[in-house]
CSV table of C-alpha atoms in Angstrom, one decimal:
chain,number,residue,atom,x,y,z
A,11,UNK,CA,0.0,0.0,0.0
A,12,UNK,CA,1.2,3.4,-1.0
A,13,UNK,CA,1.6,6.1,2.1
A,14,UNK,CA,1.7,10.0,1.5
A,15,UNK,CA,3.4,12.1,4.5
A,16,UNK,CA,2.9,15.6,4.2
A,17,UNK,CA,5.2,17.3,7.1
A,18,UNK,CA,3.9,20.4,7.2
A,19,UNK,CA,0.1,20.9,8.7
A,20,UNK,CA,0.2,25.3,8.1
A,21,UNK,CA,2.1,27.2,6.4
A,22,UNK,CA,2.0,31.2,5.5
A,23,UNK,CA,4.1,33.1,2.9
A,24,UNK,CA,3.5,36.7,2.2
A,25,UNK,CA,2.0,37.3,-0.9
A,26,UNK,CA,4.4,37.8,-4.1
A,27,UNK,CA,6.8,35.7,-1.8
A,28,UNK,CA,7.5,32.3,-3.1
A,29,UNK,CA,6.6,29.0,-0.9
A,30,UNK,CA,7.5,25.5,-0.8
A,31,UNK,CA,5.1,22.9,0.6
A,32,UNK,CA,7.2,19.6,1.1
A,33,UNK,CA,5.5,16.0,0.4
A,34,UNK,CA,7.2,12.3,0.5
A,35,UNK,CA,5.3,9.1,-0.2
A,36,UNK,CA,6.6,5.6,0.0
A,37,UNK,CA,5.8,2.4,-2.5
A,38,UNK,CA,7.2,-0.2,-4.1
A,39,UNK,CA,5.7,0.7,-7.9
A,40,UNK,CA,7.9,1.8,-10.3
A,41,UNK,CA,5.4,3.6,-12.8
A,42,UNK,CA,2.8,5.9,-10.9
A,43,UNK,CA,1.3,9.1,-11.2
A,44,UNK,CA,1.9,12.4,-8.3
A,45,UNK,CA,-0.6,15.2,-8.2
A,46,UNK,CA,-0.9,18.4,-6.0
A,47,UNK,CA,-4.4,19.3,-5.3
A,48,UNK,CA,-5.8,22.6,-4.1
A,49,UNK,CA,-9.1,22.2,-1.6
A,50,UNK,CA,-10.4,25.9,-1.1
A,51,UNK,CA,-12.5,27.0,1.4
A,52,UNK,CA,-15.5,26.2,-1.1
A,53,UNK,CA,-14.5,22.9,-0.5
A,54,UNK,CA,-14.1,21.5,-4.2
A,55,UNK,CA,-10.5,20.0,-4.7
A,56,UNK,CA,-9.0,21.0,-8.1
A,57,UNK,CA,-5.7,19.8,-9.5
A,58,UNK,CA,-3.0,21.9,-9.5
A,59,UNK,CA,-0.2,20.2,-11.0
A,60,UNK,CA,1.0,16.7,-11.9
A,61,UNK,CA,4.0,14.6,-12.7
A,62,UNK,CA,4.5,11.6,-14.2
A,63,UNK,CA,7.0,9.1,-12.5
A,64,UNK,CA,9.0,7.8,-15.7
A,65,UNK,CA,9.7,11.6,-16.3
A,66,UNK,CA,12.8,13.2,-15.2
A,67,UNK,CA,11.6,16.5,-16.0
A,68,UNK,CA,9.9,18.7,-13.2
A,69,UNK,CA,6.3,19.8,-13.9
A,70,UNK,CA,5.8,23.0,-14.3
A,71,UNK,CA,2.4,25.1,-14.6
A,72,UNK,CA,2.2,28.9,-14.5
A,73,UNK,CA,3.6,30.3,-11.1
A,74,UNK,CA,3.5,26.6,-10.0
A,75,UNK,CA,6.4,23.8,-10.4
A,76,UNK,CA,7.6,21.0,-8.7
A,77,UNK,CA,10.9,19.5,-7.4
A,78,UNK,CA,10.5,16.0,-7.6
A,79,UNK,CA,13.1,13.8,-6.6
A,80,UNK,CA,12.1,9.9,-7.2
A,81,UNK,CA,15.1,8.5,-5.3
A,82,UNK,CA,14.2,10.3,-2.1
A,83,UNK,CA,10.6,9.9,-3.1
A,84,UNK,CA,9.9,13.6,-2.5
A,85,UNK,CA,7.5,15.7,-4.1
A,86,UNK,CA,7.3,19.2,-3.0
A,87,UNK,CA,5.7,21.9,-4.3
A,88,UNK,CA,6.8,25.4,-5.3
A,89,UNK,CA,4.4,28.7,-5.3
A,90,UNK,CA,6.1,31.5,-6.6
A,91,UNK,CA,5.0,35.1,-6.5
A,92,UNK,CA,2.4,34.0,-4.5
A,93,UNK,CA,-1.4,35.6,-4.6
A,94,UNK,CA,-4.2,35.8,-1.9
A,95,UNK,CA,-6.0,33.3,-4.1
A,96,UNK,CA,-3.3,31.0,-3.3
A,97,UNK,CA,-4.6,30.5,0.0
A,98,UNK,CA,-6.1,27.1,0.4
A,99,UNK,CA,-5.3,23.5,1.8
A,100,UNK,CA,-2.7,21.7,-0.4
A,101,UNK,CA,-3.1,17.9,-0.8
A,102,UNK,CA,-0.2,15.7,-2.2
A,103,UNK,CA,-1.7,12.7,-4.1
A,104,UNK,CA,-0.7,9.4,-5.3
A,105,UNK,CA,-1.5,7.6,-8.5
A,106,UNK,CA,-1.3,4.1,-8.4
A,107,UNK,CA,0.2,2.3,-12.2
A,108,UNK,CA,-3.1,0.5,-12.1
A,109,UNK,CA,-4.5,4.2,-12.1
A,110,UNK,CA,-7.8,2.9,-9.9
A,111,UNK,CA,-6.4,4.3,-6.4
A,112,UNK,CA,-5.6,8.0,-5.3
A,113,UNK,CA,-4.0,8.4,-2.3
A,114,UNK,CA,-3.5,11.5,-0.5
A,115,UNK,CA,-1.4,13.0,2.1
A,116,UNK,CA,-2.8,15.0,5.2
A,117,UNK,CA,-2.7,18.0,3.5
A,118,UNK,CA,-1.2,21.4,3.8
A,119,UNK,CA,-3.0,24.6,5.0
A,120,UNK,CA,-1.6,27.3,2.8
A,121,UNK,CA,-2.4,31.4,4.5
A,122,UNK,CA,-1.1,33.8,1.6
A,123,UNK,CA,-0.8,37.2,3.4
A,124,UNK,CA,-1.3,40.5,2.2
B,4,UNK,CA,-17.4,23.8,-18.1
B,5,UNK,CA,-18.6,20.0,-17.4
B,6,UNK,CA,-18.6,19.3,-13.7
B,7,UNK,CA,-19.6,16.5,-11.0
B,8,UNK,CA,-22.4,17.3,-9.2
B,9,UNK,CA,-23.5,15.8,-5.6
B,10,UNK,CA,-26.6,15.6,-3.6
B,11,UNK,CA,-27.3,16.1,-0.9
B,12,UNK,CA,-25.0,18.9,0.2
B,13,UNK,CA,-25.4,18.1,3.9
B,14,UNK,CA,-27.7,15.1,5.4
B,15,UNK,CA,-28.1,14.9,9.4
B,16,UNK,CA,-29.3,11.2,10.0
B,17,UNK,CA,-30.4,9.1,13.1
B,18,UNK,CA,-27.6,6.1,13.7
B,19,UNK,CA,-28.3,3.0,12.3
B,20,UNK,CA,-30.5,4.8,9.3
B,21,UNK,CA,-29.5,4.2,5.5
B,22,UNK,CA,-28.3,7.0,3.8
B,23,UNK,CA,-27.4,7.0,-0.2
B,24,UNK,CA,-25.7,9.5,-1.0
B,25,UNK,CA,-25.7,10.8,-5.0
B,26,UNK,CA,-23.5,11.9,-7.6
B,27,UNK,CA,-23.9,12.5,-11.6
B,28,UNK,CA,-20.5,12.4,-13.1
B,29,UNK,CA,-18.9,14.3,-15.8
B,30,UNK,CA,-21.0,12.6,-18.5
B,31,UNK,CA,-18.1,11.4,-21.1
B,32,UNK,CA,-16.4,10.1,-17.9
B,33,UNK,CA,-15.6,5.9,-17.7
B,34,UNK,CA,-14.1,6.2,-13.9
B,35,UNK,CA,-15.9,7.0,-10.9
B,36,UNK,CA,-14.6,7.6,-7.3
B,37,UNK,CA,-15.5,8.4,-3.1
B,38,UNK,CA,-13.7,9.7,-0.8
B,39,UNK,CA,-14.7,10.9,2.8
B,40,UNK,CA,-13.1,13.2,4.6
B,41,UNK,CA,-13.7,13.1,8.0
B,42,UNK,CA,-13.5,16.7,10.0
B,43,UNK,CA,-9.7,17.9,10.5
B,44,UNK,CA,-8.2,14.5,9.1
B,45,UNK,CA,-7.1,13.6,5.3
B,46,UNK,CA,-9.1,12.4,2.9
B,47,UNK,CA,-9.1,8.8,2.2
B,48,UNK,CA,-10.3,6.6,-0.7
B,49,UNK,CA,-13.0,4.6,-0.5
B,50,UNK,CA,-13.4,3.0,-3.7
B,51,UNK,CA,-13.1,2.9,-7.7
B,52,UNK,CA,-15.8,1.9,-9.9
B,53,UNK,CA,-15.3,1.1,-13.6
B,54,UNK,CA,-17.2,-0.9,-16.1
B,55,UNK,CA,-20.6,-1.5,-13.7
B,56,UNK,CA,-18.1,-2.8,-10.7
B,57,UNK,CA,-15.6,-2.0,-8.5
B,58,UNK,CA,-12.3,-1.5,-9.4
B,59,UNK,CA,-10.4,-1.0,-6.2
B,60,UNK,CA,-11.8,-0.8,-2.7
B,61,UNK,CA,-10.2,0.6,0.9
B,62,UNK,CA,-10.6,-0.9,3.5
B,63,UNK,CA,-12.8,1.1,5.3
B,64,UNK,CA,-15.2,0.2,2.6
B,65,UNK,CA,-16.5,-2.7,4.3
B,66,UNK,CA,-20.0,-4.9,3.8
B,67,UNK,CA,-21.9,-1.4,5.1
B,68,UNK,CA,-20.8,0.5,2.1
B,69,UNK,CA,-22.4,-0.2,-1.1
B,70,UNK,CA,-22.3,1.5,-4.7
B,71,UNK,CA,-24.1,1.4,-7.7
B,72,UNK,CA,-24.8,3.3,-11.4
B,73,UNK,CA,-28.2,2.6,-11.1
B,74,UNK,CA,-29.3,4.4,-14.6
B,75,UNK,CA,-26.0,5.4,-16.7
B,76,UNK,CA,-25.9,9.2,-15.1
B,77,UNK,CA,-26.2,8.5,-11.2
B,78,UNK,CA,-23.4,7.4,-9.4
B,79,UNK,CA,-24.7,6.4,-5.4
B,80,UNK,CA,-22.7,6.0,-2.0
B,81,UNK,CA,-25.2,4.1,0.3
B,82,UNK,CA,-24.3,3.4,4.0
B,83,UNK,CA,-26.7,0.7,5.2
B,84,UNK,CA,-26.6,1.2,8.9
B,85,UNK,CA,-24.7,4.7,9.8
B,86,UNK,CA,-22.6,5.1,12.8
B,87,UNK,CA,-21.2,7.8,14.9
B,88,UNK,CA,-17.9,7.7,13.2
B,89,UNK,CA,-19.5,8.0,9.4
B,90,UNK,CA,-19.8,11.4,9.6
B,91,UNK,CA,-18.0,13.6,7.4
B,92,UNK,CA,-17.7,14.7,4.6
B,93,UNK,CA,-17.8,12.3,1.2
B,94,UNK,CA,-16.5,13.8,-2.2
B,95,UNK,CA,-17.3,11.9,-5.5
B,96,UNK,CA,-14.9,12.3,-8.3
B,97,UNK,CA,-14.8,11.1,-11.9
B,98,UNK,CA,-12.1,10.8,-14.8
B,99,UNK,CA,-12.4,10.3,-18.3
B,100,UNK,CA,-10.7,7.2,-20.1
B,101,UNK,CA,-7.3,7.5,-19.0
B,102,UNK,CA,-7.0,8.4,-15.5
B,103,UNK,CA,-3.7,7.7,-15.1
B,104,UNK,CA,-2.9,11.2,-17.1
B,105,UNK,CA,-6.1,13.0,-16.1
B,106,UNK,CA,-7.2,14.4,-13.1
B,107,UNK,CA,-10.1,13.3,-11.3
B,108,UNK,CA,-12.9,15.7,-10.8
B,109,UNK,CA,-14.3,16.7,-7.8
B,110,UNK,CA,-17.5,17.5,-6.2
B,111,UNK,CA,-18.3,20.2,-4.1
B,112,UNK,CA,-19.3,17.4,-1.6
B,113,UNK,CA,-21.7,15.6,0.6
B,114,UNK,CA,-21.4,16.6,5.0
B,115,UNK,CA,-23.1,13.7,6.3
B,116,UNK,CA,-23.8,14.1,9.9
B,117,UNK,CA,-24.7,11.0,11.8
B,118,UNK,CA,-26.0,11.2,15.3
């Protein structure tokens, strides 16, 4: 079974300040799928940014990139120039290869202040 | 833009009641999903549902926890006998024919609240 730790419960940047929100999972696939997830306070998660496992390359997505390191299986996620928008809870997710389980961490609460 | 949809958006039942709990994916969409979220704690899967069965189950979905796609569009939760420690908060989420590069799509959310 696949575990995602996220380390950090809250977190606040000040806004146009960048912000890195740290996750690590642990399995023993090789092939699998990592996604960052924004829950606002309306409650509705939306995906912020994914990476596939077989890629080397860090995802990248407007002010929004990722350092993923699949050694150390770490996944952490950078906010640059950060916006009051930005302010939300964070939820690393896992992929499984068979792509029929998403697994997500505890989830950080993000406060982007003016 | 094509979303999922859930109903109710907050039930209050008596324990031991049934609840069902309702979702109408995004309609092109092959892969169907719940998760609860129970108050100040992660969310956690409950099961995956493709081609009229399940796919992959948790194990907190045990025998009280039921699902169905009773008429192609609905997508239903159903908790036979609630208890105390049901209550939260259940998303639905759906993803089109390749889930391992799409997202899944959320719901807004059900707040079941068992007493």
């Amino acid at each position: 079974a696949q575990t995602v730790t996220q380390s950090q419960p809250e977190m606040s940047v000040q806004e146009a300040e960048t912000v890195t929100l740290s996750c690590t999972y642990d399995t023993s696939e090789n092939n699998y799928y990592l996604f960052w997830y924004k829950q606002p306070p309306s409650r509705q998660m939306i995906l912020v940014i994914r990476q596939e496992a077989y890629k080397q390359q860090n995802a990248t997505e407007n002010r929004f990139s990722v350092n993923f390191q699949k050694a150390a299986k770490s996944f952490s996620l950078k906010i640059s120039d950060s916006q009051l928008g930005d302010t939300a809870m964070y939820f690393c997710a896992f992929l499984n290869n068979a792509g029929n389980m998403l697994t997500f961490g505890g989830g950080t609460r993000l406060m982007v202040k003016p | 833009e094509p979303e999922v949809t859930q109903t109710p958006s907050h039930q209050v039942t008596q324990m031991g009641q049934e609840v069902i709990l309702r979702c109408v994916p995004i309609s092109n969409h092959l892969y169907f999903y719940w998760y609860r979220q129970i108050l100040g704690q992660k969310v956690e899967f409950l099961v995956s549902f493709y081609n009229n069965e399940i796919s992959e189950k948790s194990e907190i979905f045990d025998d009280q926890f039921s699902v169905e796609r009773p008429d192609g569009s609905n997508f239903t939760l159903k908790i036979r006998s609630t208890k105390l420690e049901d209550s939260a908060m259940y998303f639905c989420a759906s993803s089109g024919g390749v889930p391992k590069t799409g997202e899944l799509f959320f719901g807004e959310g059900s707040r079941l609240t068992v007493l």
